[in-house]
Every structure is written in C-alpha cells, then in structure tokens.
Coordinates of C-alpha atoms in Angstrom, one line a residue:
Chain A
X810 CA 58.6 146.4 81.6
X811 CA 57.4 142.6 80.4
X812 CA 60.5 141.8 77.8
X813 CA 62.8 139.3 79.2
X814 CA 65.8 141.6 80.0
X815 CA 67.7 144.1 82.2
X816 CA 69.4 147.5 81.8
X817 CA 72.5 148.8 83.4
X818 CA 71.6 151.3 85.7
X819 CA 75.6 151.2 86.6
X820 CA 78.3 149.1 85.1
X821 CA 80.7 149.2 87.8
X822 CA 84.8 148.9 87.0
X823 CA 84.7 146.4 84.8
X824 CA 81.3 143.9 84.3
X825 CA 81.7 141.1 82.1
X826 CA 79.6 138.6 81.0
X827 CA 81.7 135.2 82.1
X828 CA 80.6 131.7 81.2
X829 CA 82.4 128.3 81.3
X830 CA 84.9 129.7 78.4
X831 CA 85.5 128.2 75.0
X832 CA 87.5 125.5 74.8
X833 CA 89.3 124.0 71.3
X834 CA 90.7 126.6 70.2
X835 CA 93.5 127.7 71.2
X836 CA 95.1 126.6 67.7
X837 CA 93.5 129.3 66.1
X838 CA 94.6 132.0 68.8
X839 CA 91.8 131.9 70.7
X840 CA 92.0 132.1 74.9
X841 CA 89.6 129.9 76.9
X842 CA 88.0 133.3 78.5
X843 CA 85.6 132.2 80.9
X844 CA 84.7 133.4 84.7
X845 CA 88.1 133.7 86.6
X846 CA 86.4 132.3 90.3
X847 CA 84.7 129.4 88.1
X848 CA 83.5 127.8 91.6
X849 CA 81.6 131.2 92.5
X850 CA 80.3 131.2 89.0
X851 CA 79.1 127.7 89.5
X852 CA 77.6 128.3 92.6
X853 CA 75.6 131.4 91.7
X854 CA 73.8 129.7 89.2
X855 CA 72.7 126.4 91.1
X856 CA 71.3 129.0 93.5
X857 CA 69.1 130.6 90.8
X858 CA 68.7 126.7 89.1
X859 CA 70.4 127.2 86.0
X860 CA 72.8 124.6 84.3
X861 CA 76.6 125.9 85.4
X862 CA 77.5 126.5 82.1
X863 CA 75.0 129.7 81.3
X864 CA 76.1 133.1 81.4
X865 CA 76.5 135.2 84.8
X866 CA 78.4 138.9 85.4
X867 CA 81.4 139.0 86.8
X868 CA 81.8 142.1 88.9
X869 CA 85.4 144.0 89.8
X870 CA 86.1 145.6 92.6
X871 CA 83.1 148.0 92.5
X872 CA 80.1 145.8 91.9
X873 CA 77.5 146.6 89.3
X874 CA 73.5 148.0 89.6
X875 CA 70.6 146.8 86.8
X876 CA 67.1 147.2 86.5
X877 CA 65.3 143.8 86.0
X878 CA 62.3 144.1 83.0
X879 CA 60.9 140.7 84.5
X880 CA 60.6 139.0 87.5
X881 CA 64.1 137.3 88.4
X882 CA 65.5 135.0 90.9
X883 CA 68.9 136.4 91.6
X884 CA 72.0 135.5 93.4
X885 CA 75.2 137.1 94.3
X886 CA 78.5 135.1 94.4
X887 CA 81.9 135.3 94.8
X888 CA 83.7 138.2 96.8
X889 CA 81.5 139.3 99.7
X890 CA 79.4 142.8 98.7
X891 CA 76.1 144.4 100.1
X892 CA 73.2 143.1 97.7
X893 CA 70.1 145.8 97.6
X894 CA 67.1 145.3 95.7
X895 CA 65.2 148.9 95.2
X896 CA 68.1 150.3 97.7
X897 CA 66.8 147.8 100.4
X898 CA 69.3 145.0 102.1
X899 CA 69.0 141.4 100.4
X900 CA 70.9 138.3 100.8
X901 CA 74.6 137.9 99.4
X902 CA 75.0 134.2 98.4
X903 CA 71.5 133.3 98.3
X904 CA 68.5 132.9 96.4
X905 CA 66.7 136.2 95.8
X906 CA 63.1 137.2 94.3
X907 CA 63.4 140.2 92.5
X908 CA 60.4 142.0 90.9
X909 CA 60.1 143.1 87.7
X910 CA 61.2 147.0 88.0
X911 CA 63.5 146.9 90.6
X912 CA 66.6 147.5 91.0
X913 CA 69.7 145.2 91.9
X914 CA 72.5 146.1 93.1
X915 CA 75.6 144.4 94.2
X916 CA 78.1 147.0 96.0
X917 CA 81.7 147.0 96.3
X918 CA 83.4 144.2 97.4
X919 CA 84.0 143.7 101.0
X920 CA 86.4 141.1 100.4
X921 CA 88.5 140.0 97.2
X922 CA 87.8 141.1 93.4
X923 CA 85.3 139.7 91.7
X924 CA 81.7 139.2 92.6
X925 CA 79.2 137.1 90.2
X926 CA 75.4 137.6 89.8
X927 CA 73.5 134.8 88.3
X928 CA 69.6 135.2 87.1
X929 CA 67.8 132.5 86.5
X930 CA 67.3 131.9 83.1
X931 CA 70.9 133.3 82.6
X932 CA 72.4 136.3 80.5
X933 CA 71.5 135.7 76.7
X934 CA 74.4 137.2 74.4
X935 CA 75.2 135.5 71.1
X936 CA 77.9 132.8 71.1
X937 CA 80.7 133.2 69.9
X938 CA 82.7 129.9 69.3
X939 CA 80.2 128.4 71.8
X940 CA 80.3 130.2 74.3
X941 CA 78.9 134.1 76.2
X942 CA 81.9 134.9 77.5
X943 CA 83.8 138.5 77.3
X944 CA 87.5 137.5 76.5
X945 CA 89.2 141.1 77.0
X946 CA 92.7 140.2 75.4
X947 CA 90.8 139.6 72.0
X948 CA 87.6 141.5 72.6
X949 CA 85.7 138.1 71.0
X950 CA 82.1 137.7 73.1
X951 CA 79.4 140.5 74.2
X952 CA 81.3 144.4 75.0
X953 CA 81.9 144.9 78.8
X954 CA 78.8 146.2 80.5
X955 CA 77.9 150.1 79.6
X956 CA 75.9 152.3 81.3
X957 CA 71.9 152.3 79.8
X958 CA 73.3 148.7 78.1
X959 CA 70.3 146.2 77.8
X960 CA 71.3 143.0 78.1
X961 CA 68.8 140.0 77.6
X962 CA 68.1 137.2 79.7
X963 CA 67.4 133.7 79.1
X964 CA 63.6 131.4 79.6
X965 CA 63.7 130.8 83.5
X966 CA 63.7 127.1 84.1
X967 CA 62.6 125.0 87.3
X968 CA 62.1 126.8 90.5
X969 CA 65.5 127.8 92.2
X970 CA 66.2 125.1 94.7
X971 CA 65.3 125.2 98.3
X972 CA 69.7 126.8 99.6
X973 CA 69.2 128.6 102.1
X974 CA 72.4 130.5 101.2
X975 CA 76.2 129.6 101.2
X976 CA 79.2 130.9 104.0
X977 CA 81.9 132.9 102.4
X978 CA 84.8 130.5 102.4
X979 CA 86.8 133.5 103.6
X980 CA 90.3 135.4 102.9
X981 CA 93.2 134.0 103.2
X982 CA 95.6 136.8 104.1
X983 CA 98.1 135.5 101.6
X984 CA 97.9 133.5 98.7
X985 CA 100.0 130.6 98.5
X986 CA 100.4 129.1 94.9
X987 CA 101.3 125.6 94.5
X988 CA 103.7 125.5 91.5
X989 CA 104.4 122.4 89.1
X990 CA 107.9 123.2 88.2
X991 CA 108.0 123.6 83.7
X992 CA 108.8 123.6 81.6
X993 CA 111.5 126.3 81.3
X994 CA 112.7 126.4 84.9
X995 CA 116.2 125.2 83.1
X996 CA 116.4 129.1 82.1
X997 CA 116.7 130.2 85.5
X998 CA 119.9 129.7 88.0
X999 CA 119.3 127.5 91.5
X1000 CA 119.1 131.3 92.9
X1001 CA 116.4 132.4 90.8
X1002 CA 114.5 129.4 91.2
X1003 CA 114.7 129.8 95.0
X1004 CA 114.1 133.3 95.0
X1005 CA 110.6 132.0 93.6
X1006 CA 109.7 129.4 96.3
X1007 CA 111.4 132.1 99.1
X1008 CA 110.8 135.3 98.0
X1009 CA 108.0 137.9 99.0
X1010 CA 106.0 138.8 96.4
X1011 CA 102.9 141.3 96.2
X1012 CA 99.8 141.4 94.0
X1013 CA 100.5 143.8 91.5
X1014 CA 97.6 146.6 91.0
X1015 CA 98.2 146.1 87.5
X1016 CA 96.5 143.0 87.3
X1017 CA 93.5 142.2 85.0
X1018 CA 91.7 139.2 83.4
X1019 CA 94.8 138.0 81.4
X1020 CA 97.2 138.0 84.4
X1021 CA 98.0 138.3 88.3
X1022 CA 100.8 140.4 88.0
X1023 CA 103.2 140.4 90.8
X1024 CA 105.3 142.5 92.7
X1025 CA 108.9 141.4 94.4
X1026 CA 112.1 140.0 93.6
X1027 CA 113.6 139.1 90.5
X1028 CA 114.0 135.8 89.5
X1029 CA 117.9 135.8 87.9
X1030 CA 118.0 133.6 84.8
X1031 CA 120.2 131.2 83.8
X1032 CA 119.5 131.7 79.6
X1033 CA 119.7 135.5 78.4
X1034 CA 118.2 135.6 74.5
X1035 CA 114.6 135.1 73.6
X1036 CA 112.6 132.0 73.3
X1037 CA 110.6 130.8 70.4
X1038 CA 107.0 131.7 70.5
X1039 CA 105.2 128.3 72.3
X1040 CA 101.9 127.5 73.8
X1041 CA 100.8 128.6 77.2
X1042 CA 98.7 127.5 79.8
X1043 CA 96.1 128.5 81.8
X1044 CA 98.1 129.2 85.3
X1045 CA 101.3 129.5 83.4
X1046 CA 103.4 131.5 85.8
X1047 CA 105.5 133.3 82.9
X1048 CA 108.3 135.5 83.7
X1049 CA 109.0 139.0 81.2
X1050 CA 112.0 139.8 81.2
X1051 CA 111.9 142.3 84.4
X1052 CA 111.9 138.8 86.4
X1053 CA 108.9 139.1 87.9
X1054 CA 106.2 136.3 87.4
X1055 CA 103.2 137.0 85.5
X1056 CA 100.5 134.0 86.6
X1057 CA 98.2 133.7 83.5
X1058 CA 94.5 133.6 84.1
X1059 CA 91.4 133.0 81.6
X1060 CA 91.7 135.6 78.9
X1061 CA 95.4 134.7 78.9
X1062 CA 97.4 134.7 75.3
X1063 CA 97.7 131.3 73.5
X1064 CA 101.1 131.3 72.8
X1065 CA 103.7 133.2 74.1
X1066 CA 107.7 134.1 73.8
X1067 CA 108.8 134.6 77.6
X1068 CA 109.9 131.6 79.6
X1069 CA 107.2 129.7 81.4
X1070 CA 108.9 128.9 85.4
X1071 CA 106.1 126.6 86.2
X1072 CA 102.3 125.9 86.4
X1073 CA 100.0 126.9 89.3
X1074 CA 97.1 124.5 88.5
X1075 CA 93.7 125.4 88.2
X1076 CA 91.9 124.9 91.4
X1077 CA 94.0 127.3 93.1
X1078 CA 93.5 130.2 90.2
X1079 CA 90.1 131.4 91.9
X1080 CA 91.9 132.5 95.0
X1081 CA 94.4 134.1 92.4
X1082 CA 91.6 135.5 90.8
X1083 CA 89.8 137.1 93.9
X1084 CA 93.5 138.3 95.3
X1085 CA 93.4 142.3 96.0
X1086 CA 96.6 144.1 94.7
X1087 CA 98.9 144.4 97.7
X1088 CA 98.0 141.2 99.4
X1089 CA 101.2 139.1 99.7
X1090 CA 101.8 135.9 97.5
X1091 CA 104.1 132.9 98.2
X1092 CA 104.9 130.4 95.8
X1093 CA 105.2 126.7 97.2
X1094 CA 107.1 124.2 95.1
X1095 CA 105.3 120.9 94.0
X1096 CA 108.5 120.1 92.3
X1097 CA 108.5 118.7 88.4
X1098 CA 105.4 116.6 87.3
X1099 CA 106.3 113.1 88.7
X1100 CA 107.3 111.7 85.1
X1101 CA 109.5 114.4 84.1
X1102 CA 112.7 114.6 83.4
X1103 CA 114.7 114.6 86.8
X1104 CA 115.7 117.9 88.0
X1105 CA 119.4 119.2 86.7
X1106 CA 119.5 120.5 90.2
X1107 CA 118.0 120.8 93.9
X1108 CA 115.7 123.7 94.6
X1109 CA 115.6 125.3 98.0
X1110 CA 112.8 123.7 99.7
X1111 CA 113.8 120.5 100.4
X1112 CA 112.9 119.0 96.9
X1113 CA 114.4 116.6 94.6
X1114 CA 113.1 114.7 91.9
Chain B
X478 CA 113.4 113.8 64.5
X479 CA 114.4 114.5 68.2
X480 CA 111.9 115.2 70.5
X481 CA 111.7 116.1 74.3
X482 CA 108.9 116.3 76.6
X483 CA 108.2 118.7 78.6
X484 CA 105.8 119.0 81.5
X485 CA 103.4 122.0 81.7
X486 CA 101.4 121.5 84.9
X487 CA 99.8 118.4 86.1
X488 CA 97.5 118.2 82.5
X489 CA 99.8 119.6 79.6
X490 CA 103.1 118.2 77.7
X491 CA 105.4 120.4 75.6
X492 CA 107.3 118.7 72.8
X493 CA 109.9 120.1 71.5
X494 CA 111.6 119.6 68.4
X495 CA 114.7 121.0 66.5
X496 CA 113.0 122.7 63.9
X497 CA 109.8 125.1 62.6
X498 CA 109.6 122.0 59.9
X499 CA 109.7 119.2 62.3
X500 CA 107.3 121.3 64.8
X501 CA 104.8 121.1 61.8
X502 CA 105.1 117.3 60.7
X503 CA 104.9 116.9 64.4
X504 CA 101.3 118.7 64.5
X505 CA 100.6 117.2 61.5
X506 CA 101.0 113.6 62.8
X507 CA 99.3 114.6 66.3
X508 CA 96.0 116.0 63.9
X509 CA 95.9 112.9 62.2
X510 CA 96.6 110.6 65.2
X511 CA 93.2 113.0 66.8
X512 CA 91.5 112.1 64.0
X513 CA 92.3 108.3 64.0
X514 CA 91.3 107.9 67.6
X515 CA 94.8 106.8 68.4
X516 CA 95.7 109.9 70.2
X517 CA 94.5 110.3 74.3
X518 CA 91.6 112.4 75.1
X519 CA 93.3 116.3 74.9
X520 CA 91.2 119.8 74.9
X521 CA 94.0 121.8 73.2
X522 CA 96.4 121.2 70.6
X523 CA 98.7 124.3 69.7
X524 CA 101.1 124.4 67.5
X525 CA 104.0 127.2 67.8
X526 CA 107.7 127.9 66.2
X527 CA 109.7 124.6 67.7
X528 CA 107.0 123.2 69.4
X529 CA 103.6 121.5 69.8
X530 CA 101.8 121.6 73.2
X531 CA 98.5 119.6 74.6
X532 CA 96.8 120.2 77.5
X533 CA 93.9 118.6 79.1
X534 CA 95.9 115.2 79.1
X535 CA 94.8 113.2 82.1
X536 CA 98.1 111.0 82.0
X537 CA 100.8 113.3 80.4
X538 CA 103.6 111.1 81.6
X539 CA 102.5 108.1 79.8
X540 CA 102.1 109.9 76.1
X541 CA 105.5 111.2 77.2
X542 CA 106.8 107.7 76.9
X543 CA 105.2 106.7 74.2
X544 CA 106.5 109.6 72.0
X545 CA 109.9 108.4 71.2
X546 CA 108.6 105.0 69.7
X547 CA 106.6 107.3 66.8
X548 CA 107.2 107.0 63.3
X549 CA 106.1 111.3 62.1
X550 CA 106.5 111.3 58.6
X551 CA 107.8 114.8 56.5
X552 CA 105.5 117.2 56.4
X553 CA 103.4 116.5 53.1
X554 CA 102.8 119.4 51.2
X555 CA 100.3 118.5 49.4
X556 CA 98.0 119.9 47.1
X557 CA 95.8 121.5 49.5
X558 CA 93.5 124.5 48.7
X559 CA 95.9 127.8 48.8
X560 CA 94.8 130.9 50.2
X561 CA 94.9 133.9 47.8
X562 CA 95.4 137.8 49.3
X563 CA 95.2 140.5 47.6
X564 CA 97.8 143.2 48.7
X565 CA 98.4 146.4 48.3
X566 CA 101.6 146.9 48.7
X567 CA 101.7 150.1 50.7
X568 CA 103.2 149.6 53.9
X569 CA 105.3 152.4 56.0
X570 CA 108.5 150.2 56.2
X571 CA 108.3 148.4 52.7
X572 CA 111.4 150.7 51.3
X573 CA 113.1 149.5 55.0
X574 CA 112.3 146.2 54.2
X575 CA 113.7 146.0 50.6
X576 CA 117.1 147.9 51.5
X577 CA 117.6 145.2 54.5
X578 CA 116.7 142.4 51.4
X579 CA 119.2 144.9 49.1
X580 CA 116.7 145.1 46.7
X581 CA 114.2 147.6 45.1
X582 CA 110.7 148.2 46.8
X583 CA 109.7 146.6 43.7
X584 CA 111.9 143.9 43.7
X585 CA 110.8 143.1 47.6
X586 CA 107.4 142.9 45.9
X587 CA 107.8 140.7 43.3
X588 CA 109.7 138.4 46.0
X589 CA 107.3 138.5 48.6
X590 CA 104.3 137.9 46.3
X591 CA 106.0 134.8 44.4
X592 CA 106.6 133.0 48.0
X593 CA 104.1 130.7 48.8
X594 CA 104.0 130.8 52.2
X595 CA 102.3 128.1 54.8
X596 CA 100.5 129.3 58.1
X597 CA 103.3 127.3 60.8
X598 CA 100.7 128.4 63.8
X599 CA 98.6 130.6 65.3
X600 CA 98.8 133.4 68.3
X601 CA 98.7 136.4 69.5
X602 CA 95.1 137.3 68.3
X603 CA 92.5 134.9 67.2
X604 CA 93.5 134.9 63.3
X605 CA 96.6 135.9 63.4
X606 CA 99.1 133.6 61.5
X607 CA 102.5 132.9 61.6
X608 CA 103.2 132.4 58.0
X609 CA 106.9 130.4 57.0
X610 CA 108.1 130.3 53.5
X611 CA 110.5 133.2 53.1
X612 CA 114.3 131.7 52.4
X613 CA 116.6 133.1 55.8
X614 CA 118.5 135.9 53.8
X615 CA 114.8 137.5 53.8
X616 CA 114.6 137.8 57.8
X617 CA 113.8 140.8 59.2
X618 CA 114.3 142.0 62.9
X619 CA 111.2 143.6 64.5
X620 CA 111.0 147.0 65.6
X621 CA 113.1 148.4 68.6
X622 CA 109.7 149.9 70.0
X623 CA 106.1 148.6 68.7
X624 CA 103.9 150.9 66.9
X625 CA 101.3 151.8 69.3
X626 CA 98.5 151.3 66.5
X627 CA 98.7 148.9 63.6
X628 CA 95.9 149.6 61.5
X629 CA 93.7 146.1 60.5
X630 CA 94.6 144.3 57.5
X631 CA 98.3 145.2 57.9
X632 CA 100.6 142.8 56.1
X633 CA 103.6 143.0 58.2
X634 CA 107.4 141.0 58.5
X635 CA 109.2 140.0 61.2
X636 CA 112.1 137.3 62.0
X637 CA 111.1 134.3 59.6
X638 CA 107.3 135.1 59.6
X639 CA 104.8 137.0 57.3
X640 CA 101.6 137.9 59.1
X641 CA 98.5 140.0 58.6
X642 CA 96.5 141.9 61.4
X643 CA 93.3 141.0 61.9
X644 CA 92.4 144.0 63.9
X645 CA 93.7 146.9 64.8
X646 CA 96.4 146.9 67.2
X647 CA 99.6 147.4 68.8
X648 CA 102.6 146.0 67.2
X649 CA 106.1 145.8 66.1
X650 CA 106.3 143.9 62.9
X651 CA 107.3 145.6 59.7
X652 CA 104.6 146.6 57.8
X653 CA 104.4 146.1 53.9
X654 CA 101.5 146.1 53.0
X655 CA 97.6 146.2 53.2
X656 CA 94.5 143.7 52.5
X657 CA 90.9 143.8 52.9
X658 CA 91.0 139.9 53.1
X659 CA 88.8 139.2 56.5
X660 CA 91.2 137.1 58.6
X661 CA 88.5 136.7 61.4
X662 CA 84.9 136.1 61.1
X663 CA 83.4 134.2 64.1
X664 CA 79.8 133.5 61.4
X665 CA 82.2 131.9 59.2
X666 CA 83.9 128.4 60.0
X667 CA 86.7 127.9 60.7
X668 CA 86.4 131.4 62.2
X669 CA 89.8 132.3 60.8
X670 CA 91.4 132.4 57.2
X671 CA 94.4 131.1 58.4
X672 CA 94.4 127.5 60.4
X673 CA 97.8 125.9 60.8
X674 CA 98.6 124.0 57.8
X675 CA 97.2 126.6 55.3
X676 CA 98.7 127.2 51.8
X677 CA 98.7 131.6 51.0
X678 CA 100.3 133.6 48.0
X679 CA 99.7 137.3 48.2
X680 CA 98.8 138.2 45.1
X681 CA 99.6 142.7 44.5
X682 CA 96.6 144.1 43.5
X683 CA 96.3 145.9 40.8
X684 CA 97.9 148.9 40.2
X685 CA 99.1 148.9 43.5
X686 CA 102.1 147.1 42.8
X687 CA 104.3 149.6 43.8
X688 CA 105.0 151.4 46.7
X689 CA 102.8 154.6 48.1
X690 CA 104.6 157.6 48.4
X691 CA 104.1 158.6 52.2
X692 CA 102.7 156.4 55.5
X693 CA 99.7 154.2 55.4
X694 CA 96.4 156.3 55.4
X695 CA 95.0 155.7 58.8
X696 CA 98.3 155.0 60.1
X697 CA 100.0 156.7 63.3
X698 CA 103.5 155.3 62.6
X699 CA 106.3 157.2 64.1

C-alpha cells in the first residue's frame, strides 16, 4: 500500500482525467479536450499545491470513490457533493489529509454536473500531444475511469497552502449565454435570429463533453443547402439542421459542416458546463465583434452595429 | 483572390475564399507568414474546404484589415515528399463507385490509384484527411444513411474528397478500399500521416488489384 497510486473503488457516470487541454492542433483534427469548469479545475489544485496545469478527475453527475495507496492531500471542486474519507464526512472545496488506505469519496452532486478532485502530486497518465487529458470525441488520452482501474499519481510537491476552503459560487437558476454574433448568422432570417436572443430554451439531457445540447425553438434559416466543412470554435453555438443550437464545449470537433450562429466565449462555458439538463438557457446578444462587417439587419434586442 | 473576414467570437477570424485551391495557397501563406514571425501571436490554424480559421488572436479586427493588402502566391506544388499507400482495393461500394464514374471496377482502380492526390485539411478525427485531386466528373455523393461501423483503414469517397479511417467508426463515405497504412500514431511525429499540404498516391497492392467478391471482412455494411 506504499506505491504512489489509487484504485477505483467506483468510477461513477463518467470520470475523466481533465487537464488544461492540448492546444496546436487542431490542424491535424485534434480537439483542445481539457476540463470543461477549467476555473474548478484550477482551483482544486492550488488547494492541494500543484501547478494548474496537472491532471485532476472530472466527476459527472454521480461522483466517483478511490482508494489512495499513499498518503494524499486531496480536494474536491467544482459542483457541490458530500466528500467522505473511509465513509466519514470531510470538507468539499478544501484541503484534505487523506491516509494511505483510505477511501475517498466524492458523492453525487448537489448542485450542477461536474465535480473535480485534485491530489497533490496530480494524476500521472502518459501524454498524449502534451497533455493527460481524456478527449471522448477522439478517445486520444488515458480510458475513462473503470472499476478496479489503477491510476498513478504524481511526486507530491510543497505543502498544500494554508485555504481554509472556498464558497460555492452558487447556481444560477438559468444560464444566460452571452453570444458574439458569427460568423454564419447571414444563414438565418431576422426571425430566427430573434427567436435565438428571445426564445426559451432547455438543457438538453443529451448533452456530454463535446456539446450543451439544447432544447426549444427552432431557429428558421435564411440559406437551405449545406455548408463547406470549416473550423470551429470552442463555444461555437452551431445549429444542425433541426434548428436547435448545439454550444460546443472542450472535446468539441475541429471542423464542422453546420452553420456556426455565434460564439459564446469562454469564461462563460463553465456555467455551461456545470448546467443540469432541464435548467432553462437564454441567449443574450453581444451583437457582431466590433470590427465586423456591419450587420445586413437589426436583431431584436435593441442592437445595431 | 477574394477574401472575407469573418468574426468567430471575441479571439477567432474566418477567411473565406472562393475556392478549395485558394483556401490552400491561403494556409500556405498564413504557415509561412507563422514561420517568418510576420503573422500575430495565434494558438490555432485550421485549414478547411473554402476556408482558413485562427483563433487565439488577441486583435482579430486589425489582421482583418490587414488581409486585403496581402500578396498569397499559387499554391506551389512542389516537390515535396509524397505519401505512398498501399490499397487493397476491396471496398463494399467500389462496383457503386465505378458505375457512378461509368467505368469498370477495374477501371475505377486504375483512376483512383494514378491521381495524386494532396491532403486540403484535416477533421473529423485526429488523422483524418481530406484528400483533393480527383477531376469533378469523379464526385461522388455520400450515403443517404451512414454506415453505423466503418472498419479502420477504410479508403472511402465522398463529394470531391478521398479519405482513409483511422479508426473504426461511424460513417457515410463510400468505401473502396482498405490499407494497413497507420494514419495515427501519437509516438510518432507529426502524430498523423496526413498534415495539410501532404502529397499521397495509393498504390493497389499486389494482387489485390481487383475487386473482392462480397463485403469487406469485418464489415457490418447494410
């Protein structure tokens, strides 16, 4: 029980093990990946001491339980869940010392989707393309986490620093989506475009690492035919041809042949990302970037550039 | 060359261009603009069928209205390295393939194998490439519904564009073929076989030049 390691005692819905992404590569077909609530990802591993960028598990819905093979500092991130250490209450978004033997345990979450546990030291897993994470579109990075799965974990560093813990910074009970109009909102009508700034829209359950689904009103086009495969985003709110929006998150494809409405940019994607299905989005226009081209028309709203 | 800028967010700029051609001088320039230091700070480059997009700019606007003042030259191309793949060509829909050309299956072969083809861009799976080269009589549409499972190493048609599978997976293309070329291998670098730019003939492999009988072992086509 010395080696520097743990073993899933129960994987959860889906673990992952998330980094910072890999980045440069799109060009070659590869998404960035990465943990989708990259400010709870963050934050989980300055509690434990490690540099941002190593590895953590990103939890869905129904947390995950490991049995630490060495002494750990541990810390639990990210949507709000009861943390146990050998079935005993422990501290959620805090530093905690867990012995070698026990067993962690984040629960299900309280609140939002994904929770993130951070040891210090973080996850070992070999790079690919520099980086640990699990990209689930192209299955590049270490497998999701599987029951009796040993996983390894990295040289502890300096001592976790002296936070106490962090406040939850809480559920919205919608999620409202700044969008950056582009840069195919010329394929939708003035309706369909307003139907996307007005109408109600749901989180779709069918949502997963690549995209926020959505549920609602269809946003009517102005162009029928297909477009020519171009590349996409991260926040890329792309719109199949059922006419509802598709808001692309980490493990998103590089390219893509439906039109792209607009761009939600990125520090709003963690709320996205923590979002339960069901809970009501509105999109708020930000109108086109300032230098763009001016707008062929007004959009409900208010806005004209 | 006509281009237009297109914003993607607060960080990214879309340029379009009238052509797949123009699309790759376009990268082409960008790459070697990158390279020169004379191109902003960008994380992405990507390459696609009319278009080129960057993200990470920090000042998309102002590359926006520097653009139209570029000289790109044709695409130059070259005497770089080519690619050879050996095929088997075995595919379910090669007999499809060569009625829509009005050829014979062997005829198809003989054409598809003395194209020399050029990977345009990249997508849909890391190593999968959107090879250009076939003349526009030799288009073919993709399938109405996607094959559930396209087995890895399928050499497959569809609109202007040959591509090869790196892994198993759904997919519509018409498939013509098999390789055991590795399209993907993250402890080799580059990663992938095909990088935007690259030169590939697919050379049939020996007796194998014809088409099989029946469906692709390992197949589940329809």
């Amino acid at each position: 029980m010395t080696d520097s390691a743990f073993v899933v005692v129960r994987p959860g819905a889906l673990t992952t093990v998330q980094d910072l992404g890999r980045v440069g590569h799109a060009h070659l077909g590869v998404p960035r990946s990465g943990a989708l609530d990259q400010p709870a990802h963050r934050l989980a591993n300055r509690l434990v001491g490690n540099a941002e960028g190593a590895a953590t598990l990103e939890t869905t819905l129904t947390g995950c339980a490991v049995r630490l093979r060495r002494p750990a500092t541990v810390a639990v991130t990210g949507a709000p869940c009861p943390v146990t250490v050998d079935g005993r209450p422990a501290a959620w978004g805090a530093a905690v010392r867990v012995a070698a033997g026990a067993l962690l345990e984040a629960g299900a979450a309280a609140h939002g989707v994904r929770s993130y546990v951070a040891f210090d030291g973080g996850v070992e897993a070999e790079p690919v393309l520099g980086s640990r994470a699990t990209d689930v579109l192209s299955g590049l990075g270490p497998a999701p986490l599987a029951d009796g799965a040993v996983l390894r974990l990295g040289p502890p560093g300096r001592p976790a620093p002296g936070v106490d813990g962090v406040p939850h910074r809480g559920v919205a009970p919608e999620l409202v989506l700044p969008v950056v109009l582009g840069p195919r909102d010329d394929w939708f009508t003035p309706a369909g475009l307003r139907t996307l700034t007005t109408g109600d829209f749901r989180v779709s359950a069918a949502s997963n690492r690549i995209g926020l689904r959505t549920e609602g009103p269809s946003l009517e086009r102005a162009k029928d035919g297909e477009l020519a495969s171009e590349g996409m985003a991260l926040g890329a709110l792309q719109v199949p041809p059922d006419g509802r929006p598709v808001l692309f998150l980490a493990d998103h494809p590089t390219t893509g042949g439906y039109p792209v409405v607009g761009v939600v940019p990125e520090p709003y994607l963690a709320a996205a990302a923590q979002a339960v299905p069901g809970t009501p989005v509105r999109f708020t226009p930000l109108g086109r970037a300032s230098w763009g081209p001016p707008a062929r028309r007004n959009v409900a709203g208010g806005l004209s550039y | 060359m006509t281009l237009r800028s297109l914003p993607v967010g607060e960080h990214g700029l879309l340029i379009e261009v009238d052509s797949g051609e123009a699309a790759e001088a376009l990268h082409a320039e960008l790459l070697r603009r990158a390279a020169a230091r004379e191109l902003p700070a960008v994380r992405e480059i990507v390459p696609a069928a009319r278009t080129v997009f960057l993200d990470g700019l920090a000042d998309p606007g102002r590359l926006a209205t520097e653009l139209p003042g570029w000289r790109i030259p044709p695409l130059d191309r070259g005497d770089s390295d080519i690619v050879e793949v050996s095929v088997r060509y075995d595919g379910p829909d090669l007999a499809e393939v060569a009625k829509r050309w009005g050829v014979t299956p062997e005829e198809a072969v003989r054409i598809h194998s003395g194209t020399e083809f050029r990977v345009a861009f990249c997508g849909f799976a890391p190593g999968f490439g959107y090879l250009t080269g076939l003349p526009e009589r030799f288009h073919v549409p993709r399938h109405a519904t996607p094959r559930t499972r396209v087995p890895v190493g399928s050499v497959a048609l569809a609109g202007g564009y040959t591509g090869v599978y790196p892994h198993s997976s759904p997919g519509g293309w018409q498939l013509i073929g098999t390789t055991d070329a590795v399209l993907w291998d993250t402890a080799r670098n580059p990663a992938a076989l095909f990088t935007p730019g690259t030169r590939v003939r697919f050379i049939p492999a020996r007796g194998a030049a014809g088409p099989a009988p029946g469906p692709a072992p390992g197949g589940t086509a329809p």
